[in-house]
XYZ file of N, CA, C and O in Angstrom:
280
model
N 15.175 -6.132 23.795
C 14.572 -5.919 22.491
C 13.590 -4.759 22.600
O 12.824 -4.531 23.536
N 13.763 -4.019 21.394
C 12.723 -2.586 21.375
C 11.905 -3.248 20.489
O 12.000 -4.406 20.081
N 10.858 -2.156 20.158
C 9.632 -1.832 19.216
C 9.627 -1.529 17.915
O 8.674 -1.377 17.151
N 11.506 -1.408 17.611
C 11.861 -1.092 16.344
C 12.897 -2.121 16.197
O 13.684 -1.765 15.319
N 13.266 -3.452 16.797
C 14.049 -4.501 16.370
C 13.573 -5.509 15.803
O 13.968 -6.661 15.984
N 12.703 -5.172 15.082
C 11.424 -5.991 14.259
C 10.938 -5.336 12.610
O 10.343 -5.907 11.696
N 11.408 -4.093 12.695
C 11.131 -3.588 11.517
C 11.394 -4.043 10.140
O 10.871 -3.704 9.078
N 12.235 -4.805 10.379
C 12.460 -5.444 9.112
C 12.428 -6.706 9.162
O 13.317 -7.297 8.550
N 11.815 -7.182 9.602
C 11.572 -8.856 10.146
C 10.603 -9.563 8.839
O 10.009 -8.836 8.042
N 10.562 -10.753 8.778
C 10.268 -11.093 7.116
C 8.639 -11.711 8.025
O 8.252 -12.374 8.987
N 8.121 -10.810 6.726
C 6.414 -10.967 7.015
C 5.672 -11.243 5.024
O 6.109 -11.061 3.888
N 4.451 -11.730 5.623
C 4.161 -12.332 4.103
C 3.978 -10.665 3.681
O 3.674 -9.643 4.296
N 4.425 -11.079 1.976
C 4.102 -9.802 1.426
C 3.537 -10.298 0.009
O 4.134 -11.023 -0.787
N 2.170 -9.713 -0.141
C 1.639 -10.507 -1.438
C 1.763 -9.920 -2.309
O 0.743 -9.874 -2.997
N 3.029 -9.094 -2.876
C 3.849 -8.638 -4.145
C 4.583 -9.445 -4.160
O 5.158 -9.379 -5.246
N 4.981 -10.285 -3.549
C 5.865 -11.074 -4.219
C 7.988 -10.405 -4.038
O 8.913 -11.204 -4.183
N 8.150 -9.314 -3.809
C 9.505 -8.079 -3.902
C 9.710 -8.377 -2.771
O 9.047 -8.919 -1.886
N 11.472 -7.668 -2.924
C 12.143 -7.069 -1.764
C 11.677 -6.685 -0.226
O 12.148 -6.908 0.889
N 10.534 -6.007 -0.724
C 10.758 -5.199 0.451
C 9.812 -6.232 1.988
O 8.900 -7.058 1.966
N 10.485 -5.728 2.924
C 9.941 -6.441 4.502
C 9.359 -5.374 5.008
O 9.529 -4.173 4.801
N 8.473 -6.113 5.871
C 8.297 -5.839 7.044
C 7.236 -4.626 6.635
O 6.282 -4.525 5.865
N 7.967 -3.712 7.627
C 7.490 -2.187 7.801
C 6.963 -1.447 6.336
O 6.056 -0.631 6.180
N 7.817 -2.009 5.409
C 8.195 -0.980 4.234
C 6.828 -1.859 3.525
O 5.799 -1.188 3.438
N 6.776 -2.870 3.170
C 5.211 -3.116 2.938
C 4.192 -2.939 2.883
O 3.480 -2.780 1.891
N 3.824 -2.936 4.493
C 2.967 -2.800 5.356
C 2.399 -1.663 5.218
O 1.194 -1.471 5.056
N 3.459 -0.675 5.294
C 2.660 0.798 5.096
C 2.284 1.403 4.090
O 1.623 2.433 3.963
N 2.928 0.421 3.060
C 2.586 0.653 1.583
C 1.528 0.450 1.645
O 0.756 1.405 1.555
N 1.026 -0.862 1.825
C -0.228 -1.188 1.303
C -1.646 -0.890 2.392
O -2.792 -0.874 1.942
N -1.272 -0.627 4.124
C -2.410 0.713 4.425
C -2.393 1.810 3.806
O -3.447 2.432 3.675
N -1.090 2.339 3.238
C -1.604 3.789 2.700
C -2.443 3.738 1.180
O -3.023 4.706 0.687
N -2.354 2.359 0.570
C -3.069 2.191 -0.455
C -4.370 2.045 -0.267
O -5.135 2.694 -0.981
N -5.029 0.905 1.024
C -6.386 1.299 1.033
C -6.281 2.374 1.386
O -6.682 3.204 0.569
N -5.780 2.864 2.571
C -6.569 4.277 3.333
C -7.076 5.314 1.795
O -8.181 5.848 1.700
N -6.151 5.384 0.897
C -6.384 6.276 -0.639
C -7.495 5.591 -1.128
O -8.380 6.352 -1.520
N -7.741 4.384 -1.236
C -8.606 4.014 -1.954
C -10.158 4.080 -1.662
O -11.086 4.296 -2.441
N -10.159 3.789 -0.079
C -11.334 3.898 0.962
C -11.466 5.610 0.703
O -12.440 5.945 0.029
N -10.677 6.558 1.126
C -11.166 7.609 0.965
C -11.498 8.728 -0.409
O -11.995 9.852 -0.484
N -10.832 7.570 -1.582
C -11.425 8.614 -2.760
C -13.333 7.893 -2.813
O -14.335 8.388 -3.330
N -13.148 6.565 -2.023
C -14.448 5.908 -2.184
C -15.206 6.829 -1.427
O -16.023 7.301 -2.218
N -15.375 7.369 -0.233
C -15.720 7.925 0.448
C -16.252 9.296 -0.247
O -17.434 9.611 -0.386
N -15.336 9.893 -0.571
C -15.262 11.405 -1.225
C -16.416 11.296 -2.060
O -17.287 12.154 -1.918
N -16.598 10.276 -3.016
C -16.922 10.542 -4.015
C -18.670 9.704 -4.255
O -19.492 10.017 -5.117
N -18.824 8.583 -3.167
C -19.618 8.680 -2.405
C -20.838 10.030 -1.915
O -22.043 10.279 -1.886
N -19.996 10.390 -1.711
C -20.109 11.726 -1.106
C -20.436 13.157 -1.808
O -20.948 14.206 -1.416
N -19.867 12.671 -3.091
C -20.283 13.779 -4.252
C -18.973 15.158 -4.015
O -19.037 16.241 -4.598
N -17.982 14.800 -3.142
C -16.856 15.890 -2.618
C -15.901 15.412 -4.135
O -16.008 14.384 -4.803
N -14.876 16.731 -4.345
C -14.032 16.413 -5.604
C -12.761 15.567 -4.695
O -12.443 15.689 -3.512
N -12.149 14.589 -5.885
C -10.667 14.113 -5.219
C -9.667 14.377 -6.368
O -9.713 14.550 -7.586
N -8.937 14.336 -5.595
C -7.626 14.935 -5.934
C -6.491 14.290 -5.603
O -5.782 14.716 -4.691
N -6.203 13.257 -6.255
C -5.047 12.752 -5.848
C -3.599 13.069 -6.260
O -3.648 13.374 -7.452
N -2.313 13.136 -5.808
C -1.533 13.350 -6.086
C -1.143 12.242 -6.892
O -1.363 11.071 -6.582
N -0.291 12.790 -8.411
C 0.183 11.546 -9.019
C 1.569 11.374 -8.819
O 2.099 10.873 -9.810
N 2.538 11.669 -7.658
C 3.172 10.937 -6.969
C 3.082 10.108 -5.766
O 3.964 9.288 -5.509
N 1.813 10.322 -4.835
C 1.065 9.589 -4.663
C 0.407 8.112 -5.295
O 0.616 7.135 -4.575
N -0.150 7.930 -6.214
C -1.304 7.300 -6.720
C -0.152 6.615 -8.155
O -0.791 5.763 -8.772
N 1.083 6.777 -8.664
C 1.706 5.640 -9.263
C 2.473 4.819 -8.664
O 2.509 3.715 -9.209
N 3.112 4.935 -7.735
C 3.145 3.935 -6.627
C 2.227 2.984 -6.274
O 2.331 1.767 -6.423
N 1.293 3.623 -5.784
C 0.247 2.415 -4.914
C -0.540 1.491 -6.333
O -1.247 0.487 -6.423
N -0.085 2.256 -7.073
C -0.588 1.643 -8.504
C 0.169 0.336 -8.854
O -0.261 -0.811 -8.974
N 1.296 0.788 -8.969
C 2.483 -0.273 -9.325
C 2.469 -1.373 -7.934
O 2.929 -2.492 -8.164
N 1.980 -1.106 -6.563
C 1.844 -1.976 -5.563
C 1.047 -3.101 -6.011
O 1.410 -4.255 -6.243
N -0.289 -2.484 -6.109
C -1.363 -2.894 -6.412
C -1.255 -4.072 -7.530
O -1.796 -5.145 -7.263
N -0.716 -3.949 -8.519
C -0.017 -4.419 -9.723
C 0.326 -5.751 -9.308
O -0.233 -6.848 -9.317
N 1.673 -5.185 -8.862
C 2.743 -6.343 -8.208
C 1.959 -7.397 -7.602
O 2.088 -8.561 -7.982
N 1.066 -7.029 -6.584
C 0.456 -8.447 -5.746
C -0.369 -8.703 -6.671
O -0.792 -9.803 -6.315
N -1.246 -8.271 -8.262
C -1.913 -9.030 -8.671
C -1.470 -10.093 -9.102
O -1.912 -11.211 -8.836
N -0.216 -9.733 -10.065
C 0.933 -10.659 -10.655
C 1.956 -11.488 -10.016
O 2.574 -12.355 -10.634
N 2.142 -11.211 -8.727
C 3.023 -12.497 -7.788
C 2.864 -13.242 -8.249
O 3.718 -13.591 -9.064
N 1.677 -14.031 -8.079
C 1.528 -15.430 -7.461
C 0.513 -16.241 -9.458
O -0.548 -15.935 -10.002
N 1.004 -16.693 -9.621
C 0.463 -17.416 -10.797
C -0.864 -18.152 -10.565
O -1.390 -18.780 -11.484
């Protein structure tokens, strides 16, 4: 067994969807890491700039796990 015979292995996902594993997971670090660093930026008094192919995604993530679970 490798380091990649796990990638799609069923892990909790609090959207409630399809997707496993990996494809999750990195969704939703790359959603804080965006969120921590426009906090940061702006914190900071620096401009942000997010991409809005970026930022409707993690939107619609964000979404999804509010609405999963009743």
């Amino acid at each position: 067994m490798n380091a990649f015979s796990t990638l799609d292995a069923p892990v909790f996902n609090a959207a409630g969807d399809e997707r496993a594993g990996v494809e999750f997971w990195m969704s939703s670090v790359l959603n804080e890491t965006v969120v921590h660093g426009f906090d940061a930026a702006n914190a900071a008094g620096r401009p942000v700039d997010i991409d809005a192919d970026i930022a409707a995604p993690l939107i619609s993530n964000h979404f999804a796990m509010l609405t999963a679970h009743p």
